[in-house]
Tab-separated table of C-alpha atoms and ligand atoms in Angstrom:
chain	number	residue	atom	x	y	z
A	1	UNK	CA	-9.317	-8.783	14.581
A	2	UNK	CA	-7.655	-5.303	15.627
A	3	UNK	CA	-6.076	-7.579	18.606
A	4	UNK	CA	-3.837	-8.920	15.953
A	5	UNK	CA	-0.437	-8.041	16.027
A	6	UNK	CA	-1.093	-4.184	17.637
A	7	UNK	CA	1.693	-2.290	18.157
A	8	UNK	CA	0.724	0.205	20.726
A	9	UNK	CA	3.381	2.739	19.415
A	10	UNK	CA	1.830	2.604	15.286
A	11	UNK	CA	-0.166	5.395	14.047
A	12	UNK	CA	-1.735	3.352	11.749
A	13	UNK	CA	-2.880	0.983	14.981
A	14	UNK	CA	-4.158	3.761	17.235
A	15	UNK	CA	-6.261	5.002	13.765
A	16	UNK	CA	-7.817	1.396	13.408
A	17	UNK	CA	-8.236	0.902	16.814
A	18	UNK	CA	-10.360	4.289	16.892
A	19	UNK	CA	-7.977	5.779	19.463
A	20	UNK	CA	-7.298	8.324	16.940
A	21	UNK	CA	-9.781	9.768	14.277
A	22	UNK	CA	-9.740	8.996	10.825
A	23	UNK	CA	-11.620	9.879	7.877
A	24	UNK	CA	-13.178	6.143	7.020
A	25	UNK	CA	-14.427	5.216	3.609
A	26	UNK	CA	-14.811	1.670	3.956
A	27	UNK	CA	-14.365	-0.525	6.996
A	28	UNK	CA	-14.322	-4.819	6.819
A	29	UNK	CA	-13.217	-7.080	9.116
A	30	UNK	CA	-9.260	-7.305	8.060
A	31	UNK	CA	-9.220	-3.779	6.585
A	32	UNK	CA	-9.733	-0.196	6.720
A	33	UNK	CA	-9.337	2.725	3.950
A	34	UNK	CA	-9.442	6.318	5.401
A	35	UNK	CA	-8.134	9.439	3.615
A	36	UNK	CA	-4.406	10.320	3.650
A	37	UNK	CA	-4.036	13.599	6.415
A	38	UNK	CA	-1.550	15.052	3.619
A	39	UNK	CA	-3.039	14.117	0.330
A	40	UNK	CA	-1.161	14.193	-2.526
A	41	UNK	CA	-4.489	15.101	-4.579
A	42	UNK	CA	-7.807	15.795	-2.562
A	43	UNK	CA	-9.417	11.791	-2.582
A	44	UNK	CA	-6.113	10.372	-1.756
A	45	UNK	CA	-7.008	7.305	0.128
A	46	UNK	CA	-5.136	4.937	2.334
A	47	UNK	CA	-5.971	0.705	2.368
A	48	UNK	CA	-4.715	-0.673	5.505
A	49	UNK	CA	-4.868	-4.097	6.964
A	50	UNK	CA	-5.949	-4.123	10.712
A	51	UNK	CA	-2.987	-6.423	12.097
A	52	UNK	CA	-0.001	-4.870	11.989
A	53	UNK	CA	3.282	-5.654	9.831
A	54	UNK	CA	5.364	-3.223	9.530
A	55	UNK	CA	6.041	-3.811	5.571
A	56	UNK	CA	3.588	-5.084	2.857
A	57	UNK	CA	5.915	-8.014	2.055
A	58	UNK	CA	5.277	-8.678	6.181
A	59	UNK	CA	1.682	-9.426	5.293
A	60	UNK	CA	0.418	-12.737	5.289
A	61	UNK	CA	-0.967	-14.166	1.828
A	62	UNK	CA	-4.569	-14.226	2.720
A	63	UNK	CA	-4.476	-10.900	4.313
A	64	UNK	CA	-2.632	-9.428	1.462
A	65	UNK	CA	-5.332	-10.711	-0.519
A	66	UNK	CA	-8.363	-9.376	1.630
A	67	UNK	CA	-7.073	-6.100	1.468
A	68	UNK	CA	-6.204	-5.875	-1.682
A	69	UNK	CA	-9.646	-7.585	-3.047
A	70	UNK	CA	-11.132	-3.827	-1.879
A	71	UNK	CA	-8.643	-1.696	-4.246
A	72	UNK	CA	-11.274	-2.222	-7.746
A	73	UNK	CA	-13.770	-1.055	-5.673
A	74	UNK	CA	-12.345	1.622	-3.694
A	75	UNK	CA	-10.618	2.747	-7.121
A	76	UNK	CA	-13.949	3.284	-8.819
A	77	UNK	CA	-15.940	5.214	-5.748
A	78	UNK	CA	-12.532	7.374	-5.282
A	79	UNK	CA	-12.563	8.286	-9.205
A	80	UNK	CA	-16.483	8.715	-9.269
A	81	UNK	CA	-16.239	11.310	-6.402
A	82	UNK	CA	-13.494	13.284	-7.079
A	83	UNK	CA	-14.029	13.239	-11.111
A	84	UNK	CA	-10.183	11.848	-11.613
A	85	UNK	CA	-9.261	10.669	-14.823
A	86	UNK	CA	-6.921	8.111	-13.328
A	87	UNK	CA	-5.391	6.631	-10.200
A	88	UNK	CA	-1.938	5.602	-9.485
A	89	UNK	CA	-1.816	2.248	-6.536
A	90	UNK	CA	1.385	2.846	-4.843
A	91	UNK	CA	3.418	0.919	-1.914
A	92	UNK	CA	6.504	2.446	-0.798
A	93	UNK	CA	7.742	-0.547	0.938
A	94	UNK	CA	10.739	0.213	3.085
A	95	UNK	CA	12.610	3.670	4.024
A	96	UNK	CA	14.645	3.816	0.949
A	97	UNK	CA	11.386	3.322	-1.312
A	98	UNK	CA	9.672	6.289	1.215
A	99	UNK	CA	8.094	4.313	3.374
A	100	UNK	CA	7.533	6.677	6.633
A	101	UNK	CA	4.577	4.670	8.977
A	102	UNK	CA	5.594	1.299	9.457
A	103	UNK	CA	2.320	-0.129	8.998
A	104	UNK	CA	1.897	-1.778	5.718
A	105	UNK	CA	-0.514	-0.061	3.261
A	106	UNK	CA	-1.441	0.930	0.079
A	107	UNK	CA	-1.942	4.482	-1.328
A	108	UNK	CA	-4.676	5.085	-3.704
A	109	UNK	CA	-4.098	8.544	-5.399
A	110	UNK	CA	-6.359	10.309	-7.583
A	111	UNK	CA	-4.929	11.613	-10.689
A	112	UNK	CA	-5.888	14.560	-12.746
A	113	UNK	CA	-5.415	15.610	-16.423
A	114	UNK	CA	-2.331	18.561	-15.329
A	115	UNK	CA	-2.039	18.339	-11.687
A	116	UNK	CA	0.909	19.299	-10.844
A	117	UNK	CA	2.250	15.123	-9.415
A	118	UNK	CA	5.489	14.388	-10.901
A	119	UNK	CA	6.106	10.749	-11.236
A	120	UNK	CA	10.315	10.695	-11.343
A	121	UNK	CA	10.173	7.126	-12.472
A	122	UNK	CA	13.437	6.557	-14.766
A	123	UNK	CA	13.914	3.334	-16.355
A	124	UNK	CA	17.392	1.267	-16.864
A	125	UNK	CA	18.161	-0.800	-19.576
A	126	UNK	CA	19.294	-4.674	-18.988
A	127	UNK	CA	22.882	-5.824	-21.127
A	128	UNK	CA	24.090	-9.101	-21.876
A	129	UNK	CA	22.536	-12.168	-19.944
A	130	UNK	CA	21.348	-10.036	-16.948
A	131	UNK	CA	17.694	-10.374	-17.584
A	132	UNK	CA	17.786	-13.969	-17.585
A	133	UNK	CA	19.672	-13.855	-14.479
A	134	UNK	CA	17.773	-11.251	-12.871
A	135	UNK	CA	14.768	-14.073	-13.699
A	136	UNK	CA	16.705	-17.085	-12.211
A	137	UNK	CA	17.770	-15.130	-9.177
A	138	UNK	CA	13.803	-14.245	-8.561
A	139	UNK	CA	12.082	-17.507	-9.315
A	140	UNK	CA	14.684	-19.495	-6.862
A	141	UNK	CA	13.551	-17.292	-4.213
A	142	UNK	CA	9.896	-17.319	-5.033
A	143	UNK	CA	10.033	-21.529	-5.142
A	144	UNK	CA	11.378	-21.018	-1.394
A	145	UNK	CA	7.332	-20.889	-1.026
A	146	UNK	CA	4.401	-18.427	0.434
A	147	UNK	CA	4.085	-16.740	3.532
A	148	UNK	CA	0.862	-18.953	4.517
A	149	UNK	CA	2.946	-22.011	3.308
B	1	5GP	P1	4.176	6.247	3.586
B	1	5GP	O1	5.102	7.405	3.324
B	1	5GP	O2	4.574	5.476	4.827
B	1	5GP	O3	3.969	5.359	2.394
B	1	5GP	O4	2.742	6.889	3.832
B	1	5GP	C1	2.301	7.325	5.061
B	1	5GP	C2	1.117	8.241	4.799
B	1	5GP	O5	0.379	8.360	5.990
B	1	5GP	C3	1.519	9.656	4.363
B	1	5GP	O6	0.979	9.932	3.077
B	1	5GP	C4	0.912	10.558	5.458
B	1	5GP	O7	0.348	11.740	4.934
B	1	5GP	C5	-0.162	9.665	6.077
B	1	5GP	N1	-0.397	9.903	7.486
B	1	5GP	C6	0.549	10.009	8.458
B	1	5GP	N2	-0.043	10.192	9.651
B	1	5GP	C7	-1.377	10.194	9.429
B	1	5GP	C8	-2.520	10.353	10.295
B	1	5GP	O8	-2.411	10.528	11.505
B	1	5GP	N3	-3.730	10.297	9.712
B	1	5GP	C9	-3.888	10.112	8.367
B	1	5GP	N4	-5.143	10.070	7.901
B	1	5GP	N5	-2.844	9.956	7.526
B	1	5GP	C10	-1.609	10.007	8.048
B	2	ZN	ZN1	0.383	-0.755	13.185
């Protein structure tokens, strides 16, 4: 499986590879979730696929949905240990949205009542028929099909 689509110069690779330690939580045969180096809060937890795409909209369907099948779980074990009160799932997919390793994943954060994460997250307003276009734009892409199509 870890033969897939290795790029010798990826972090992320060389961690599920074993070339390079890693904290592992939870290993299967598409997947492994290790703890983030730099956590944002202590528990922070990275879900990677083995193969490597550089982006999560890279990933194949099925492997999206592997990987992402182990986020309830992981989710629950990662608030039961560290006694969050929540968890934020985040993807920063792409430089621009703070993507740094070019390796998709998925970042499973514990969050506490008053830690001190900052979520600058402002929201826009739509005007005139720009929703509905915003829609039609979307769903002619999506009806271009799947990536296991
Ligand atoms: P990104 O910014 O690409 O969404 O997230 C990359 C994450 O990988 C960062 O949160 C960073 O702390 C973590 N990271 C980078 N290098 C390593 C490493 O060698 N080991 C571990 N466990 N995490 C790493
Ligand atoms: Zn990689």
């Amino acid at each position: 499986m870890s033969n897939q689509h290795h790029d010798p110069a990826c972090i992320f690779c060389k961690i599920v590879r074993g070339d390079i330690p890693s904290a592992r939580v939870l290993e299967t045969d598409h997947a492994v979730a290790f703890l983030d180096i730099n956590p944002v809060n202590r528990g922070h937890v990275l879900l990677v696929p083995k193969a490597h795409h550089a982006t999560l909209a890279d990933l194949p369907d099925h492997l999206a949905a592997e990987t992402a099948s182990l986020v309830p779980r992981l989710a629950r074990a990662i608030q039961a240990a560290t006694g969050a009160d929540g968890l934020n799932l985040v993807v920063n997919n792409g430089q621009v949205a703070g993507q740094t390793v070019f390796h998709g994943h998925w970042h499973l954060i514990p969050r506490f009542v008053d830690d001190p994460v900052n979520w600058p997250w402002p929201h826009d307003e739509y005007s005139g028929d720009e929703l509905g276009q915003m829609q039609f734009r979307i769903e002619r892409e999506l009806r271009g099909g799947s990536t296991d199509g």
